[in-house]
Short mmCIF file of C-alpha atoms and ligand atoms in Angstrom, two decimals:
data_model
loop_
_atom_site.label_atom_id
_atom_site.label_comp_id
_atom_site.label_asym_id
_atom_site.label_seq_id
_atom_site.Cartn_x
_atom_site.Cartn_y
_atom_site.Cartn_z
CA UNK A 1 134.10 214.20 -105.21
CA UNK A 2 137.96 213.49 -105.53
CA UNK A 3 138.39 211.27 -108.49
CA UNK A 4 141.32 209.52 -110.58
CA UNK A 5 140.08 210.77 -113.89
CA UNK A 6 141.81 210.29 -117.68
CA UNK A 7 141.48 213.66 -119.50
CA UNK A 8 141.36 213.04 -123.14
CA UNK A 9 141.60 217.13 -123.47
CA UNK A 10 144.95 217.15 -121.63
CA UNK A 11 145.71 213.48 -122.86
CA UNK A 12 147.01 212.62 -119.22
CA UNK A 13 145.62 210.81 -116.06
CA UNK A 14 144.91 213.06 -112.97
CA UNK A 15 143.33 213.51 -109.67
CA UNK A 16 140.68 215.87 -110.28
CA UNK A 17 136.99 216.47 -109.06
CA UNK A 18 134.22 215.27 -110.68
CA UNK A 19 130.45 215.93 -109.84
CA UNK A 20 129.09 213.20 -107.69
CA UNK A 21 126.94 210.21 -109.50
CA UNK A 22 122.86 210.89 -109.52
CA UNK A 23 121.11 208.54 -106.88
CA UNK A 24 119.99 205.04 -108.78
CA UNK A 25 119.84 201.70 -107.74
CA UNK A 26 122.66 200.87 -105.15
CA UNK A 27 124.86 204.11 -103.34
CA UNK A 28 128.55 203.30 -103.17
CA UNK A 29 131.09 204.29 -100.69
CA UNK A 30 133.72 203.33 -102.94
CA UNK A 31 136.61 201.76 -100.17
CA UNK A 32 139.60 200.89 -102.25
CA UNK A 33 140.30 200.53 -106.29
CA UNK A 34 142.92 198.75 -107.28
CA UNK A 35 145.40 199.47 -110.56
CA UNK A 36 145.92 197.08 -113.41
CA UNK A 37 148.01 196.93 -116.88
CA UNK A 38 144.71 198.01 -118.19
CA UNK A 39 144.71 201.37 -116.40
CA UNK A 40 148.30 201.92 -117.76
CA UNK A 41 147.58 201.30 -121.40
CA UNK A 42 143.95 203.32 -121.05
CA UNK A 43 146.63 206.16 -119.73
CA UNK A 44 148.90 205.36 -123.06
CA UNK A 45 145.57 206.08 -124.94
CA UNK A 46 145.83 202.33 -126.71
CA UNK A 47 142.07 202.12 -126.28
CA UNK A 48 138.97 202.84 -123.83
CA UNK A 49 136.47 205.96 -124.12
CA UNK A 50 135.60 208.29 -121.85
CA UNK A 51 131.34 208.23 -121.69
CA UNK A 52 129.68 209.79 -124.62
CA UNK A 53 130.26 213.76 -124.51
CA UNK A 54 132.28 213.77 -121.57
CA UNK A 55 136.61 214.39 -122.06
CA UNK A 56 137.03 212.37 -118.76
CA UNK A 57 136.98 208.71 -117.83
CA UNK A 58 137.05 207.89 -114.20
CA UNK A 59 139.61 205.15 -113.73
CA UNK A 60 139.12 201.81 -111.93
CA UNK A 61 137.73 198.81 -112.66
CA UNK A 62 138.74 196.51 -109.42
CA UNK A 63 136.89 198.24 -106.67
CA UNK A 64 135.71 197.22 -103.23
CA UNK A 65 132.51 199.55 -101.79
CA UNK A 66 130.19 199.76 -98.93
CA UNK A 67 126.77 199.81 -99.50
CA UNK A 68 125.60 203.62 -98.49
CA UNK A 69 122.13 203.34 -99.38
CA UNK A 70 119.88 200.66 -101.48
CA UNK A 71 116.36 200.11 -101.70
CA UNK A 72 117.37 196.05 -102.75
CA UNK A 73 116.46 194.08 -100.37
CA UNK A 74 119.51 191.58 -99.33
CA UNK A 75 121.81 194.43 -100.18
CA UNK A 76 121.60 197.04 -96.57
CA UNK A 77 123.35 199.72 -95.83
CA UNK A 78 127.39 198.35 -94.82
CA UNK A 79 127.24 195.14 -96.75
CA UNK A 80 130.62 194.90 -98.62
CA UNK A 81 130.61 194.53 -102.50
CA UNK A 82 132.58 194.16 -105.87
CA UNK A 83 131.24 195.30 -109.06
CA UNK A 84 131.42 193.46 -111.99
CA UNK A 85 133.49 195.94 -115.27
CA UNK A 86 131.01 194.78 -118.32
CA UNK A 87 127.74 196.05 -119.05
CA UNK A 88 125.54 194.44 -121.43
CA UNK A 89 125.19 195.82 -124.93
CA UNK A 90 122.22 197.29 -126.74
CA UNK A 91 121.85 193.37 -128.65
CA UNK A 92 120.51 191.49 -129.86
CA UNK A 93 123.46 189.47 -127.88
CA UNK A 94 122.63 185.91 -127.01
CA UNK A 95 125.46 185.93 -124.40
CA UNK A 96 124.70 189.15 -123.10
CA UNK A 97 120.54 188.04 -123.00
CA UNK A 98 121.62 185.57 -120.52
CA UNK A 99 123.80 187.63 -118.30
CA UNK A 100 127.38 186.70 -120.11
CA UNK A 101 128.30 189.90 -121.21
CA UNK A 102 131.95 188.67 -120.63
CA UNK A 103 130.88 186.45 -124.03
CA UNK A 104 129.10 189.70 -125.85
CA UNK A 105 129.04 188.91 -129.55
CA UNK A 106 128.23 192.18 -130.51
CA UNK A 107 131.41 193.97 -129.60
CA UNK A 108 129.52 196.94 -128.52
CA UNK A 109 129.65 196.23 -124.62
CA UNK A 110 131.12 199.06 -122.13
CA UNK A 111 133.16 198.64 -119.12
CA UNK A 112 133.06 200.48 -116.06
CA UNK A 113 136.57 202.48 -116.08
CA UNK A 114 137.37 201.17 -119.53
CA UNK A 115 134.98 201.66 -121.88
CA UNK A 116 132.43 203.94 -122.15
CA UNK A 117 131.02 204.16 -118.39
CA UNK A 118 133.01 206.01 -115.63
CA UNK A 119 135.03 203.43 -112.89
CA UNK A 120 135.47 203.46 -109.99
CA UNK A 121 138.36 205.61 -108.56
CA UNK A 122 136.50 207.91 -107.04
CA UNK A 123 134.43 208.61 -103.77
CA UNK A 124 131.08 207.21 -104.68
CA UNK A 125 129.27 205.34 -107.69
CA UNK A 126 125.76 203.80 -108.24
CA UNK A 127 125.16 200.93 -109.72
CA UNK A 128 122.46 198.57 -110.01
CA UNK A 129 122.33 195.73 -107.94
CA UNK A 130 122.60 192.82 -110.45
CA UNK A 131 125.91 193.86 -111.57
CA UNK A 132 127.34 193.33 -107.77
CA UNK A 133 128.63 190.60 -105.68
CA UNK A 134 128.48 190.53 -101.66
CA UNK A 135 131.63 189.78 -99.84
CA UNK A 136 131.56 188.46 -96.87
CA UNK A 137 132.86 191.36 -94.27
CA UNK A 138 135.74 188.97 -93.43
CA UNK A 139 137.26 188.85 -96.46
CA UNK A 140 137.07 193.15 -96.74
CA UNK A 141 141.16 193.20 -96.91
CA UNK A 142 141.59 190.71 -100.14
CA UNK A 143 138.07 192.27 -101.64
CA UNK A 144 140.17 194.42 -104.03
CA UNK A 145 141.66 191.14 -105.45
CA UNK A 146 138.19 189.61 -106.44
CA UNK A 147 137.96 191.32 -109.71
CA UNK A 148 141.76 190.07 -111.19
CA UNK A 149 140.69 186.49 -109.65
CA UNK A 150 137.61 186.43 -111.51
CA UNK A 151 139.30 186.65 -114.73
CA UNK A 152 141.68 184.03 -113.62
CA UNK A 153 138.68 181.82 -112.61
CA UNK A 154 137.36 182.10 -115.99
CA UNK A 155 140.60 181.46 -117.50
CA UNK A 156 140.70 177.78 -115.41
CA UNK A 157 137.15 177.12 -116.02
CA UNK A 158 137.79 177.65 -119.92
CA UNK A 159 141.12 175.70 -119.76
CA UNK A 160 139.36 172.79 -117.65
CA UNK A 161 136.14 172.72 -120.35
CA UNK A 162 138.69 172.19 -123.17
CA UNK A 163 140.88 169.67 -121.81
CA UNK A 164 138.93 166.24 -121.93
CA UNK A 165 141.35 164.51 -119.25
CA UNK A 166 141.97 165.69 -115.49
CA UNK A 167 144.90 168.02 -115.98
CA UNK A 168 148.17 167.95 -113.30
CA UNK A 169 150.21 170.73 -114.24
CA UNK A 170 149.75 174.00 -114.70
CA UNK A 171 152.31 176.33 -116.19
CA UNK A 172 151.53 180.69 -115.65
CA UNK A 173 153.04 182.42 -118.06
CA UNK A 174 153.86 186.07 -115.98
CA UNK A 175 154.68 186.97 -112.51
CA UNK A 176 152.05 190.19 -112.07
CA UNK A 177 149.07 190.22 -110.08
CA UNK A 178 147.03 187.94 -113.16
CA UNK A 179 150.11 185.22 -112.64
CA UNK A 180 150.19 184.82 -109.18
CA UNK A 181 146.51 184.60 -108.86
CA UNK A 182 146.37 181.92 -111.68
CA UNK A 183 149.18 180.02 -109.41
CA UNK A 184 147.13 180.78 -106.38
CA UNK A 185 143.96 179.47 -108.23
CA UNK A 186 145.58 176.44 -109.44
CA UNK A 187 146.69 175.36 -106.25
CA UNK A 188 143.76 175.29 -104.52
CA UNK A 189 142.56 172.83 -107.50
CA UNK A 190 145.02 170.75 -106.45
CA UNK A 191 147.37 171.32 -109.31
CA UNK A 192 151.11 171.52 -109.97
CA UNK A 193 151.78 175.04 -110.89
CA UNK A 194 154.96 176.63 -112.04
CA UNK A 195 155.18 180.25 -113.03
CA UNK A 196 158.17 181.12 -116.16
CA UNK A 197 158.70 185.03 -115.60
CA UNK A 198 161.58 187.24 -115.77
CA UNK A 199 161.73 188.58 -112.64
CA UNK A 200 165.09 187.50 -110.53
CA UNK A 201 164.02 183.34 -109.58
CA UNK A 202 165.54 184.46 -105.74
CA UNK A 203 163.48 187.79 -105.67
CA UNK A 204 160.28 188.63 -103.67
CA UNK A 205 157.97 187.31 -106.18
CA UNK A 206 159.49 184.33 -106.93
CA UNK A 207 159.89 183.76 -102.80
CA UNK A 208 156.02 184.31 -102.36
CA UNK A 209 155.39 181.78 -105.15
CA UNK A 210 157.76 179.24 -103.32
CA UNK A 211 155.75 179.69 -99.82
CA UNK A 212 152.34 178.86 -101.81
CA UNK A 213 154.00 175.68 -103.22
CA UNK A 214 154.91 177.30 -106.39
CA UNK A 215 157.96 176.38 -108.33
CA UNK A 216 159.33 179.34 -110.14
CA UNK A 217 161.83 179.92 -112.61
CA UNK A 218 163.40 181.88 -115.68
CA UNK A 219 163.10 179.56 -118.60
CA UNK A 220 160.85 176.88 -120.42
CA UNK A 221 162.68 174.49 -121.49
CA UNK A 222 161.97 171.24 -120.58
CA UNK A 223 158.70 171.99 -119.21
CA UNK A 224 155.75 169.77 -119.99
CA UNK A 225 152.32 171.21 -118.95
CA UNK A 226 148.48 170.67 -119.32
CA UNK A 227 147.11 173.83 -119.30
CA UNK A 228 149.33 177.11 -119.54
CA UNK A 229 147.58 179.93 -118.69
CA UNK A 230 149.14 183.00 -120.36
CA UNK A 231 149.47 186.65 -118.12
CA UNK A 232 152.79 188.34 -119.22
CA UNK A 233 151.51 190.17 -122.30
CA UNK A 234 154.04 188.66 -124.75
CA UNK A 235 152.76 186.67 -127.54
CA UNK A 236 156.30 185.47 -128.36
CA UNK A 237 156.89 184.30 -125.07
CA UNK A 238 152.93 182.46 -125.78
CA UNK A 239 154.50 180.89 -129.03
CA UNK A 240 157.46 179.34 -127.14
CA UNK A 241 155.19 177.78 -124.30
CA UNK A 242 153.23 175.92 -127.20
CA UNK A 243 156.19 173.49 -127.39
CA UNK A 244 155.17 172.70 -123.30
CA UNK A 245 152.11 171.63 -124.17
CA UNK A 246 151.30 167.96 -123.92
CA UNK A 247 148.83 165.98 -125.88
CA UNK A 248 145.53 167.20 -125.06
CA UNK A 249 147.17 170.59 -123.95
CA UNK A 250 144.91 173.74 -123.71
CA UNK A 251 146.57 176.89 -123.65
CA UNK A 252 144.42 180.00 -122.40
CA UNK A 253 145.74 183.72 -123.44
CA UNK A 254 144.91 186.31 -121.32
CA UNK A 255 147.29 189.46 -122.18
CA UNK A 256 149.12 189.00 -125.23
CA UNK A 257 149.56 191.28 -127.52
CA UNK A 258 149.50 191.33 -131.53
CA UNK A 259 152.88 190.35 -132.62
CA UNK A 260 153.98 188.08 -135.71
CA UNK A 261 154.52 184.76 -133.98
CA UNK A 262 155.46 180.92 -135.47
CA UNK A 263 153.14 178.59 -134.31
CA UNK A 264 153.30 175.12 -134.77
CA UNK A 265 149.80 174.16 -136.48
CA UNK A 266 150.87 170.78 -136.78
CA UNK A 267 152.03 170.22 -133.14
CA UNK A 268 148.24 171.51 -132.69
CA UNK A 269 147.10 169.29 -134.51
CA UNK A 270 148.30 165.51 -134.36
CA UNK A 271 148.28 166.55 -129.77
CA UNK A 272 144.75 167.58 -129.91
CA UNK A 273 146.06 171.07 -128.75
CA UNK A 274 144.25 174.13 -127.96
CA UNK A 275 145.11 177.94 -127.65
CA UNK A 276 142.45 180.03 -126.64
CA UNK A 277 141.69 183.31 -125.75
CA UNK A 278 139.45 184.98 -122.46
CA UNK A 279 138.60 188.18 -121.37
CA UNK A 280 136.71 189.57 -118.37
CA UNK A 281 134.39 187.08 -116.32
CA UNK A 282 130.85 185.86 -115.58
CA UNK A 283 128.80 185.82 -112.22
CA UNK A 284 130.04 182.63 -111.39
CA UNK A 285 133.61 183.33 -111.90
CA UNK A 286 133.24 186.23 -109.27
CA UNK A 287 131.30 183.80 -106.97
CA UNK A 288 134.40 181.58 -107.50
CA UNK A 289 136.99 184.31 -107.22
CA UNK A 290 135.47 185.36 -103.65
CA UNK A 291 135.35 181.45 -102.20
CA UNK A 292 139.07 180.94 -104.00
CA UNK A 293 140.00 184.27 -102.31
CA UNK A 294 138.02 183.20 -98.67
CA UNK A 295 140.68 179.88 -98.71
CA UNK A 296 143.77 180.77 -100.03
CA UNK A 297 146.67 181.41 -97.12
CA UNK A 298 146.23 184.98 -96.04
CA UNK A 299 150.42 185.09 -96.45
CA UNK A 300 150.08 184.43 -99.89
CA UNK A 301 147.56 187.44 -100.38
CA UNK A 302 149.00 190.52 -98.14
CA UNK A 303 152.30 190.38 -99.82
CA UNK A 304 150.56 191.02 -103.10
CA UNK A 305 149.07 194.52 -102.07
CA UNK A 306 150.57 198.26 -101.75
CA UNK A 307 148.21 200.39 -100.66
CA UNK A 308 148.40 203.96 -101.27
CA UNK A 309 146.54 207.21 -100.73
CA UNK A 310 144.63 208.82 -103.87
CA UNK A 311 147.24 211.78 -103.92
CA UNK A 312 149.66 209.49 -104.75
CA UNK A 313 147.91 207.47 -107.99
CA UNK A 314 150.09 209.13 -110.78
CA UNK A 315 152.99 206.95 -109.51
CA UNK A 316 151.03 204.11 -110.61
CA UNK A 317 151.38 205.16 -114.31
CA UNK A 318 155.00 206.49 -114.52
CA UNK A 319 157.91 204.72 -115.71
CA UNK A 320 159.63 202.22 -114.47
CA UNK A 321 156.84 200.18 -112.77
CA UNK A 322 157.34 199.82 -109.00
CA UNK A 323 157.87 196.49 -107.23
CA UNK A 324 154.26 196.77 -105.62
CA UNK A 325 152.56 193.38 -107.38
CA UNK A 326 149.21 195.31 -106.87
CA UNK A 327 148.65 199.24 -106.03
CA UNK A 328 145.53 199.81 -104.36
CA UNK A 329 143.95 203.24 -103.89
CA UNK A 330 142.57 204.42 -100.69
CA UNK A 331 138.84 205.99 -101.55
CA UNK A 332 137.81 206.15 -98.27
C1 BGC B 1 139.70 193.60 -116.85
C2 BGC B 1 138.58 192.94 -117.61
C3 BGC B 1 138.30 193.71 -118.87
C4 BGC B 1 139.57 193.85 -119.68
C5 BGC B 1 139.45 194.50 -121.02
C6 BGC B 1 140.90 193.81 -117.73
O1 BGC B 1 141.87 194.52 -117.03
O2 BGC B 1 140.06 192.83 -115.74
O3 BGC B 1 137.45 192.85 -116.81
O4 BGC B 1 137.30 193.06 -119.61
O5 BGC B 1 140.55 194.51 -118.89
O6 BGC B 1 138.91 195.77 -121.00
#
């Protein structure tokens, strides 16, 4: 089967062929995989694994499939599905005992495309049924958004738990596919959102976030939040949003990186701030990403996607980035 594989031999990604999965649990027609600033830095080699003994990693950890065959019942032939990335580790994991691998304690977790376990660029995968969530056929077009929106759900849900008031305004940090689902997502709460990014405040992105309800511009100053959530991978960028934080001001950080930063402890501590930090998502969050998804203006969505046949995936991880918010493969 045709696959978008990363050769650690060749130290490059590539479209290659790789022997198709052994029959398990669930048989996936694998429809469309999207690409993410993960793939690019698993293509910089700044972490990931291929599976043990193997030189290849099959890319792809936001995927949309059709059920080819099961044996589960509730799961027939044609229903529509996203898989979930994490897989629980070998414990003993309290979090991942009680199916929140996304909370793994242990460290040793893999990810589907990431870490350890092929993805899902390619023509078919198995899985096992537990680690996927049924979308409703109508929703078959935005399914290759569920997997960024459940990490954006989880970001909310952890920003909401820490905040002991109703919060009003959210501020995104980051106008990529994470940012504009976080505005998206905070809309439909019934929040204020504004997203800071650099990207031109009368250019395409900043127009879509303007037709959601969005305000969008360049700079923070001035800017008073409740809960930033943080998607444009700079921690200095992080530091500087700190001083929007009101009292009682949660700050969730989703994609910075390690960088020497000032932060201001004390500001933290006489507001009753909070930074924190998420990664991946639970079963609810992808329940909550596909009803978020199901409600959200369809002309907020389309805009977001570029979809592209597999011959042309290596554009997706050459320099400079193209103006696509979200490049989705065509599997099938
Ligand atoms: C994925 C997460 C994953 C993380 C780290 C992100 O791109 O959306 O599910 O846990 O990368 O590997």
């Amino acid at each position: 089967m045709r696959a978008l594989l990363l050769d650690y031999n060749e130290r490059r990604p590539r479209v290659g062929e790789m022997a198709e999965p052994p029959d398990g649990e669930v048989r996936l027609r694998i429809m469309e995989c999207g690409t993410c600033g993960t793939d690019r830095d698993l293509a910089a080699f700044a972490f990931g694994a291929p599976p043990a003994g193997e030189s290849s990693l099959i890319l792809g950890h936001e995927a949309v499939a059709e059920v080819a065959s099961s044996s589960v019942p509730g799961m027939p032939k044609g229903t529509l599905v996203v898989p979930a990335v994490r897989r629980a580790c070998g414990g003993p994991c309290s979090s991942c005992a009680r199916g929140r691998r996304d909370l793994c304690v242990t460290g040793s977790y893999r990810e589907r495309g990431i870490l350890g376990l092929h993805g899902y660029c390619a023509e078919w995968a198995v899985d096992r049924a537990e680690d996927l969530f049924v979308v409703p056929a109508d929703l078959a077009e935005f399914a290759v958004l569920v997997e960024p929106m459940s990490v954006v759900e989880k970001a909310c849900d952890v920003a909401v738990r820490l905040h002991p008031e109703e919060p009003a305004h959210l501020l995104v940090l980051g106008a990529g596919a994470v940012g504009i689902l976080a505005a998206w997502a905070g809309v439909r709460r019934g929040w204020r959102v504004t997203v800071v990014s650099r990207e031109p405040e009368d250019g395409p992105r900043a127009r879509l976030l303007r037709s959601g309800g969005v305000r969008y511009q360049n700079a923070l100053p001035g800017m008073e939040a409740d809960l930033v959530v943080e998607a444009c991978g700079s921690a200095a960028l992080a530091a500087a949003a700190v001083a929007c934080l009101k009292p009682l001001g949660v700050m969730v950080v989703l994609g910075a990186r390690n960088e020497t930063v000032r932060l201001p402890f004390l500001d933290l501590i006489v507001g009753n701030r909070t930074i924190t930090g998420s990664v991946n998502a639970g079963p609810e969050h992808f329940r909550q990403a596909i009803d978020t998804l199901a409600v959200v203006d369809p002309s907020w969505l389309r805009p977001m996607i570029e979809r592209r046949p597999l011959d042309r995936a290596l554009e997706s991880f050459s320099a400079p980035a193209n103006d696509a918010i979200k490049v989705v493969h065509a599997l099938h």
